[in-house]
Short mmCIF file of C-alpha atoms in Angstrom, two decimals:
data_model
loop_
_atom_site.label_atom_id
_atom_site.label_comp_id
_atom_site.label_asym_id
_atom_site.label_seq_id
_atom_site.Cartn_x
_atom_site.Cartn_y
_atom_site.Cartn_z
CA MET A 1 29.99 38.14 16.05
CA GLU A 2 30.30 34.53 14.90
CA LEU A 3 28.62 33.77 11.57
CA ILE A 4 27.10 30.50 12.82
CA PHE A 5 25.25 32.45 15.54
CA GLU A 6 23.98 35.11 13.18
CA LYS A 7 22.76 32.51 10.68
CA HIS A 8 21.07 30.54 13.44
CA ILE A 9 19.05 33.54 14.66
CA LYS A 10 18.04 34.53 11.12
CA LYS A 11 16.82 31.00 10.45
CA TYR A 12 14.17 31.36 13.16
CA VAL A 13 13.21 35.01 13.56
CA ASN A 14 13.21 38.42 11.96
CA ALA A 15 15.72 40.72 13.59
CA THR A 16 17.92 43.55 12.42
CA GLN A 17 21.69 43.15 12.25
CA SER A 18 22.10 45.59 15.10
CA GLU A 19 19.62 43.70 17.28
CA ILE A 20 21.37 40.40 16.63
CA GLU A 21 24.70 41.99 17.56
CA GLN A 22 23.28 43.38 20.81
CA PHE A 23 21.76 39.98 21.54
CA TYR A 24 25.11 38.30 20.84
CA ASP A 25 26.81 40.63 23.32
CA LEU A 26 24.73 39.05 26.10
CA PHE A 27 26.54 35.72 25.60
CA THR A 28 29.87 34.67 27.10
CA LEU A 29 32.27 32.41 25.22
CA ARG A 30 33.45 29.28 26.99
CA LYS A 31 36.05 26.91 25.58
CA LEU A 32 36.08 23.30 26.74
CA LYS A 33 38.70 20.61 26.31
CA LYS A 34 37.54 17.12 25.35
CA LYS A 35 36.08 15.37 28.45
CA GLU A 36 35.72 18.67 30.34
CA PHE A 37 32.42 19.26 32.15
CA LEU A 38 30.20 22.29 31.57
CA LEU A 39 27.73 21.17 34.23
CA GLN A 40 27.97 18.64 37.03
CA LYS A 41 25.35 17.04 39.26
CA ASP A 42 24.22 19.36 42.08
CA ASP A 43 25.29 22.51 40.21
CA ILE A 44 22.50 24.92 39.37
CA CYS A 45 22.51 25.26 35.60
CA SER A 46 22.99 29.00 35.13
CA PHE A 47 23.00 29.04 31.31
CA LYS A 48 21.57 28.06 27.98
CA ALA A 49 24.51 27.11 25.77
CA PHE A 50 24.67 27.62 22.01
CA ILE A 51 27.34 25.38 20.50
CA THR A 52 29.58 27.04 17.94
CA LYS A 53 32.15 24.24 17.78
CA GLY A 54 32.46 20.65 18.93
CA LEU A 55 30.20 18.02 20.40
CA LEU A 56 28.72 17.71 23.87
CA ARG A 57 26.41 15.36 25.70
CA ILE A 58 23.95 15.91 28.53
CA PHE A 59 23.54 12.77 30.60
CA HIS A 60 22.39 11.14 33.80
CA ILE A 61 24.20 8.62 36.00
CA ASP A 62 21.92 6.15 37.76
CA ILE A 63 22.47 4.58 41.19
CA ASN A 64 24.28 1.62 39.58
CA GLY A 65 26.68 3.87 37.71
CA GLY A 66 24.91 3.40 34.37
CA GLU A 67 24.85 6.42 32.06
CA GLN A 68 21.75 7.63 30.20
CA VAL A 69 22.21 10.28 27.52
CA LEU A 70 19.35 12.77 27.33
CA ALA A 71 20.80 14.51 24.28
CA PHE A 72 23.89 15.20 22.22
CA GLY A 73 24.61 18.64 20.83
CA ILE A 74 26.81 19.73 17.93
CA GLU A 75 27.42 23.03 16.12
CA ASP A 76 24.26 25.11 15.66
CA TRP A 77 22.40 23.38 18.53
CA TRP A 78 21.64 24.37 22.08
CA ILE A 79 22.30 22.42 25.26
CA GLY A 80 21.32 22.97 28.90
CA ASP A 81 19.34 21.57 31.81
CA PHE A 82 15.95 23.29 31.61
CA ASP A 83 14.66 22.02 34.94
CA SER A 84 17.63 23.38 36.80
CA PHE A 85 17.83 26.59 34.73
CA TYR A 86 14.17 27.61 35.10
CA ASN A 87 13.40 26.17 38.52
CA LEU A 88 16.76 27.00 40.12
CA LYS A 89 17.08 23.37 41.20
CA PRO A 90 20.38 21.55 41.69
CA SER A 91 20.83 19.54 38.51
CA ASP A 92 20.91 15.77 38.47
CA LEU A 93 22.55 15.84 35.05
CA TYR A 94 26.04 16.32 33.63
CA ILE A 95 27.06 18.19 30.49
CA GLN A 96 30.39 17.12 29.09
CA ALA A 97 32.41 17.94 25.96
CA LEU A 98 33.10 14.85 23.83
CA GLU A 99 35.41 16.88 21.57
CA ASP A 100 37.25 20.17 22.12
CA SER A 101 34.28 22.53 22.03
CA GLU A 102 33.21 26.15 22.16
CA VAL A 103 29.89 27.34 23.52
CA LEU A 104 28.19 30.70 23.92
CA LEU A 105 26.53 30.92 27.32
CA LEU A 106 23.42 32.98 28.02
CA SER A 107 22.71 33.49 31.71
CA ARG A 108 19.23 33.52 33.25
CA GLU A 109 19.51 37.28 33.87
CA ASN A 110 20.63 37.99 30.33
CA GLU A 111 17.86 35.84 28.89
CA ALA A 112 15.32 37.83 30.92
CA PHE A 113 16.94 41.06 29.70
CA ALA A 114 16.83 39.85 26.09
CA ASN A 115 13.19 38.79 26.35
CA GLU A 116 12.34 42.20 27.69
CA HIS A 117 14.32 44.26 25.19
CA PHE A 118 14.34 42.28 21.95
CA PRO A 119 10.96 41.33 20.54
CA PHE A 120 12.45 38.36 18.70
CA SER A 121 14.15 36.76 21.69
CA GLU A 122 11.15 35.09 23.33
CA LYS A 123 9.86 34.02 19.90
CA LEU A 124 13.22 32.42 19.14
CA PHE A 125 13.27 30.44 22.38
CA HIS A 126 9.66 29.42 21.93
CA LYS A 127 10.31 28.13 18.41
CA LEU A 128 13.42 26.26 19.51
CA LEU A 129 11.53 24.70 22.40
CA ILE A 130 8.65 23.57 20.16
CA LYS A 131 11.21 21.89 17.90
CA SER A 132 12.95 20.15 20.81
CA HIS A 133 9.68 19.10 22.35
CA ILE A 134 8.44 17.52 19.12
CA ALA A 135 11.72 15.61 18.77
CA LEU A 136 11.49 14.41 22.37
CA GLN A 137 7.86 13.26 21.94
CA ARG A 138 8.92 11.29 18.87
CA ARG A 139 11.70 9.71 20.90
CA VAL A 140 9.35 8.66 23.73
CA ILE A 141 7.00 7.01 21.23
CA ASP A 142 9.81 5.36 19.26
CA ASN A 143 11.42 4.02 22.44
CA MET A 144 8.17 2.25 23.27
CA SER A 145 7.14 1.15 19.78
CA LYS A 146 10.25 0.36 17.74
CA PRO A 147 12.83 -2.39 18.16
CA ALA A 148 16.38 -1.31 19.07
CA GLU A 149 17.77 -2.07 15.63
CA GLU A 150 15.27 0.19 13.90
CA ARG A 151 15.92 2.99 16.41
CA TYR A 152 19.63 2.77 15.72
CA PHE A 153 19.09 3.07 11.96
CA ASP A 154 16.68 5.98 12.52
CA PHE A 155 19.35 7.68 14.60
CA ILE A 156 22.11 7.45 12.01
CA LYS A 157 19.68 8.51 9.27
CA LYS A 158 18.41 11.48 11.25
CA TYR A 159 21.78 12.63 12.61
CA PRO A 160 24.38 11.32 10.11
CA GLN A 161 26.93 14.05 10.95
CA MET A 162 26.70 13.33 14.63
CA ALA A 163 26.63 9.54 14.40
CA GLY A 164 30.04 9.48 12.74
CA ARG A 165 31.54 11.43 15.64
CA LEU A 166 30.18 9.18 18.41
CA THR A 167 31.39 5.86 19.78
CA ASN A 168 29.16 2.78 20.16
CA ILE A 169 29.09 3.35 23.90
CA GLN A 170 27.80 6.89 23.51
CA VAL A 171 25.08 5.98 21.02
CA ALA A 172 24.04 3.00 23.16
CA ALA A 173 23.64 5.30 26.20
CA TYR A 174 21.33 7.49 24.11
CA LEU A 175 19.23 4.65 22.73
CA GLY A 176 19.01 2.82 26.05
CA LEU A 177 20.87 -0.26 24.77
CA THR A 178 23.92 -2.12 25.96
CA PRO A 179 27.08 -1.34 23.97
CA GLU A 180 27.36 -5.09 23.21
CA PHE A 181 23.94 -5.10 21.59
CA LEU A 182 24.77 -2.06 19.50
CA SER A 183 28.07 -3.56 18.43
CA LYS A 184 26.17 -6.65 17.23
CA ILE A 185 23.87 -4.44 15.12
CA ARG A 186 26.86 -2.58 13.68
CA GLY A 187 28.53 -5.91 12.92
CA LYS A 188 25.47 -7.11 11.01
CA LEU A 189 25.43 -3.81 9.13
CA ALA A 190 29.12 -4.09 8.16
CA LYS A 191 28.55 -7.57 6.74
CA GLY A 192 25.68 -6.13 4.65
CA MET B 1 -16.26 32.00 31.28
CA GLU B 2 -15.44 28.80 33.15
CA LEU B 3 -13.72 29.30 36.50
CA ILE B 4 -11.19 26.52 35.87
CA PHE B 5 -9.98 28.36 32.76
CA GLU B 6 -9.71 31.71 34.50
CA LYS B 7 -7.79 30.20 37.43
CA HIS B 8 -5.46 28.36 35.07
CA ILE B 9 -4.48 31.54 33.21
CA LYS B 10 -3.97 33.50 36.43
CA LYS B 11 -1.69 30.74 37.75
CA TYR B 12 0.79 31.40 34.94
CA VAL B 13 0.54 35.01 33.79
CA ASN B 14 -0.62 38.49 34.68
CA ALA B 15 -3.68 39.48 32.70
CA THR B 16 -6.72 41.62 33.35
CA GLN B 17 -10.15 40.07 33.74
CA SER B 18 -11.23 41.63 30.47
CA GLU B 19 -8.20 40.24 28.62
CA ILE B 20 -8.82 36.73 29.98
CA GLU B 21 -12.45 36.96 28.86
CA GLN B 22 -11.47 38.05 25.36
CA PHE B 23 -8.90 35.25 25.27
CA TYR B 24 -11.54 32.76 26.41
CA ASP B 25 -13.83 33.86 23.56
CA LEU B 26 -11.25 32.52 21.10
CA PHE B 27 -11.91 28.97 22.31
CA THR B 28 -14.68 26.61 21.19
CA LEU B 29 -16.29 24.13 23.57
CA ARG B 30 -16.34 20.50 22.48
CA LYS B 31 -18.09 17.74 24.44
CA LEU B 32 -16.90 14.17 24.03
CA LYS B 33 -18.53 10.93 25.08
CA LYS B 34 -16.34 8.25 26.69
CA LYS B 35 -14.29 6.47 23.96
CA GLU B 36 -14.95 9.26 21.43
CA PHE B 37 -11.95 10.51 19.42
CA LEU B 38 -10.86 14.13 19.31
CA LEU B 39 -8.07 13.37 16.84
CA GLN B 40 -7.39 10.39 14.61
CA LYS B 41 -4.31 9.32 12.67
CA ASP B 42 -3.90 11.26 9.40
CA ASP B 43 -5.98 14.20 10.64
CA ILE B 44 -4.16 17.49 10.88
CA CYS B 45 -4.40 18.56 14.49
CA SER B 46 -6.07 21.96 14.23
CA PHE B 47 -6.22 22.77 17.94
CA LYS B 48 -4.68 22.99 21.37
CA ALA B 49 -7.22 21.62 23.81
CA PHE B 50 -7.66 22.79 27.39
CA ILE B 51 -9.50 20.15 29.43
CA THR B 52 -12.27 21.49 31.68
CA LYS B 53 -13.79 18.11 32.48
CA GLY B 54 -12.89 14.45 32.08
CA LEU B 55 -9.85 12.44 31.10
CA LEU B 56 -8.22 11.94 27.71
CA ARG B 57 -5.21 10.13 26.33
CA ILE B 58 -2.97 10.87 23.35
CA PHE B 59 -1.51 7.67 21.95
CA HIS B 60 0.19 5.90 19.10
CA ILE B 61 -0.63 2.53 17.53
CA ASP B 62 2.38 0.63 16.21
CA ILE B 63 2.49 -1.69 13.21
CA ASN B 64 1.68 -4.68 15.42
CA GLY B 65 -1.39 -2.98 16.87
CA GLY B 66 0.31 -2.19 20.19
CA GLU B 67 -0.65 1.08 21.84
CA GLN B 68 1.80 3.57 23.32
CA VAL B 69 0.44 6.42 25.42
CA LEU B 70 2.34 9.68 25.00
CA ALA B 71 0.30 11.43 27.69
CA PHE B 72 -2.90 11.52 29.67
CA GLY B 73 -4.73 14.73 30.36
CA ILE B 74 -7.27 15.62 33.05
CA GLU B 75 -8.96 18.83 34.18
CA ASP B 76 -6.67 21.87 34.09
CA TRP B 77 -4.26 20.30 31.57
CA TRP B 78 -3.74 20.74 27.85
CA ILE B 79 -3.63 18.08 25.17
CA GLY B 80 -2.74 18.18 21.47
CA ASP B 81 -0.33 16.92 18.83
CA PHE B 82 2.30 19.66 18.55
CA ASP B 83 4.05 18.23 15.52
CA SER B 84 0.85 18.15 13.53
CA PHE B 85 -0.43 21.47 14.91
CA TYR B 86 2.72 23.51 14.23
CA ASN B 87 4.02 21.75 11.14
CA LEU B 88 0.63 21.11 9.51
CA LYS B 89 1.54 17.44 9.22
CA PRO B 90 -1.00 14.59 9.21
CA SER B 91 -0.88 13.24 12.73
CA ASP B 92 0.26 9.71 13.54
CA LEU B 93 -1.42 9.94 16.94
CA TYR B 94 -4.92 9.54 18.34
CA ILE B 95 -6.60 11.58 21.07
CA GLN B 96 -9.46 9.80 22.79
CA ALA B 97 -11.73 10.55 25.74
CA LEU B 98 -11.46 7.89 28.48
CA GLU B 99 -14.37 9.48 30.37
CA ASP B 100 -17.15 11.82 29.22
CA SER B 101 -15.11 14.97 28.73
CA GLU B 102 -15.24 18.65 27.84
CA VAL B 103 -12.45 20.54 26.16
CA LEU B 104 -11.91 24.12 25.03
CA LEU B 105 -10.30 24.17 21.60
CA LEU B 106 -8.00 26.94 20.40
CA SER B 107 -7.37 26.89 16.65
CA ARG B 108 -4.03 27.74 15.02
CA GLU B 109 -5.50 31.00 13.66
CA ASN B 110 -6.89 32.00 17.03
CA GLU B 111 -3.63 31.19 18.77
CA ALA B 112 -1.80 33.44 16.30
CA PHE B 113 -4.42 36.16 16.90
CA ALA B 114 -4.04 35.79 20.67
CA ASN B 115 -0.23 35.93 20.51
CA GLU B 116 -0.48 39.10 18.47
CA HIS B 117 -3.12 40.87 20.58
CA PHE B 118 -2.61 39.69 24.15
CA PRO B 119 0.85 40.18 25.60
CA PHE B 120 0.34 37.31 28.05
CA SER B 121 -0.64 34.67 25.50
CA GLU B 122 2.78 33.76 24.14
CA LYS B 123 4.22 33.90 27.67
CA LEU B 124 1.53 31.48 28.84
CA PHE B 125 2.24 28.98 26.08
CA HIS B 126 5.97 29.29 26.59
CA LYS B 127 5.66 28.61 30.33
CA LEU B 128 3.36 25.64 29.73
CA LEU B 129 5.74 24.23 27.17
CA ILE B 130 8.74 24.57 29.48
CA LYS B 131 6.79 22.64 32.11
CA SER B 132 5.80 19.87 29.68
CA HIS B 133 9.30 19.66 28.28
CA ILE B 134 10.87 19.24 31.70
CA ALA B 135 8.36 16.48 32.54
CA LEU B 136 9.10 14.72 29.26
CA GLN B 137 12.87 14.92 29.79
CA ARG B 138 12.39 13.39 33.21
CA ARG B 139 10.34 10.60 31.65
CA VAL B 140 13.00 9.83 29.02
CA ILE B 141 15.67 9.56 31.71
CA ASP B 142 13.48 7.53 34.06
CA ASN B 143 12.49 5.12 31.28
CA MET B 144 16.15 4.35 30.72
CA SER B 145 17.38 4.38 34.30
CA LYS B 146 14.61 3.06 36.55
CA PRO B 147 13.07 -0.40 36.81
CA ALA B 148 9.40 -0.72 35.83
CA GLU B 149 8.20 -1.18 39.37
CA GLU B 150 9.78 2.07 40.52
CA ARG B 151 8.36 3.94 37.54
CA TYR B 152 4.90 2.68 38.38
CA PHE B 153 5.18 3.91 41.98
CA ASP B 154 6.55 7.25 40.77
CA PHE B 155 3.54 7.55 38.47
CA ILE B 156 0.92 6.99 41.16
CA LYS B 157 2.79 9.27 43.54
CA LYS B 158 3.10 12.05 40.95
CA TYR B 159 -0.42 11.74 39.52
CA PRO B 160 -2.54 10.22 42.31
CA GLN B 161 -5.80 11.73 41.02
CA MET B 162 -5.24 10.40 37.54
CA ALA B 163 -3.95 6.96 38.54
CA GLY B 164 -7.22 6.15 40.29
CA ARG B 165 -9.17 6.88 37.12
CA LEU B 166 -7.06 4.68 34.81
CA THR B 167 -7.08 0.94 34.19
CA ASN B 168 -3.98 -1.27 34.36
CA ILE B 169 -3.97 -1.48 30.59
CA GLN B 170 -3.89 2.30 30.21
CA VAL B 171 -1.11 2.83 32.74
CA ALA B 172 0.90 -0.03 31.20
CA ALA B 173 0.63 1.62 27.76
CA TYR B 174 2.06 4.80 29.28
CA LEU B 175 4.91 3.13 31.15
CA GLY B 176 5.81 0.84 28.25
CA LEU B 177 5.01 -2.34 30.20
CA THR B 178 2.75 -5.28 29.52
CA PRO B 179 -0.56 -5.17 31.41
CA GLU B 180 0.35 -8.57 32.92
CA PHE B 181 3.54 -7.17 34.38
CA LEU B 182 1.69 -4.21 35.84
CA SER B 183 -0.97 -6.44 37.29
CA LYS B 184 1.78 -8.43 39.03
CA ILE B 185 3.17 -5.22 40.56
CA ARG B 186 -0.31 -4.17 41.72
CA GLY B 187 -0.85 -7.63 43.18
CA LYS B 188 2.36 -7.38 45.19
CA LEU B 189 1.28 -3.94 46.38
CA ALA B 190 -2.16 -5.18 47.50
CA LYS B 191 -0.56 -7.95 49.55
CA GLY B 192 1.61 -5.26 51.20
#
């Protein structure tokens, strides 16, 4: 079992070592090369992915070809398309590795099995979802109430590790800005 | 027990009549006059509220006095500030009745009691949260990828009942538009 996984579970719930190992056995390792896709539009998302290595993004492409990033994920985070996963709907999102990455995939069937057999499993997913939901609510409010520059500074303050691994274009597609605008902000910042 | 509550629970989970009644007894009824606040900034949100009657909004006021609506809630929906409720943080949001309303409040302690004693309780809240989270993800993507006019039409198509009970100003504060802009869209629509 990978240490990062074990630590992650213990951070959220009480479970015995043996339970965590059995839970871990329900996941499948998937290695991705940089730029490789884990999910493409019209696929049904058949997994929740726990990231043990690398950096991924989940994003949307609009009718004009513009990209909107719903989320980035690095080590110790989860990534997946909930709507497609739970409602068995063809996804309208893409998940792509931005670095060589490794993820542990939990299928719908194995999640159901885990929730039935391990008392901590549902609690874990509920806690994780509360955390994600709070972050997403904050983002909706900030997008409407804060100027772009402030949102960029919030982003690098909140996710310093991640910000250093992303290009201007990627961060701009998360914040809903043009890359040119973001580059101007970064230029101002560099000048102090 | 109110029928709307009973029906709501049965829509999501399997529970006996007696269990639903015991669950219902954990809630407290609160009546609100139009414009009355259920939560104000700096309060700690001590409840999840199930709406049995009326219409409420949960919103933010920015440093310039602008209002941003995180969500509206009508009959058969829930409303609350998750961040404040789960993390015991002073809220930076307001919850206000936009019509005379009635809500059933579940306290943090009673939710914990319910999750411990009724097998369906945690399942219910997990399912509700998945649903909210998917809707919020959709909103984040739409806000970045769709023009205002399209988002307005999506809103009235998705929530026809609610749209008819809201003013331009309220819908604009949800969509992140100026009321003037929304009024222009509605004008165009009226002309056909």
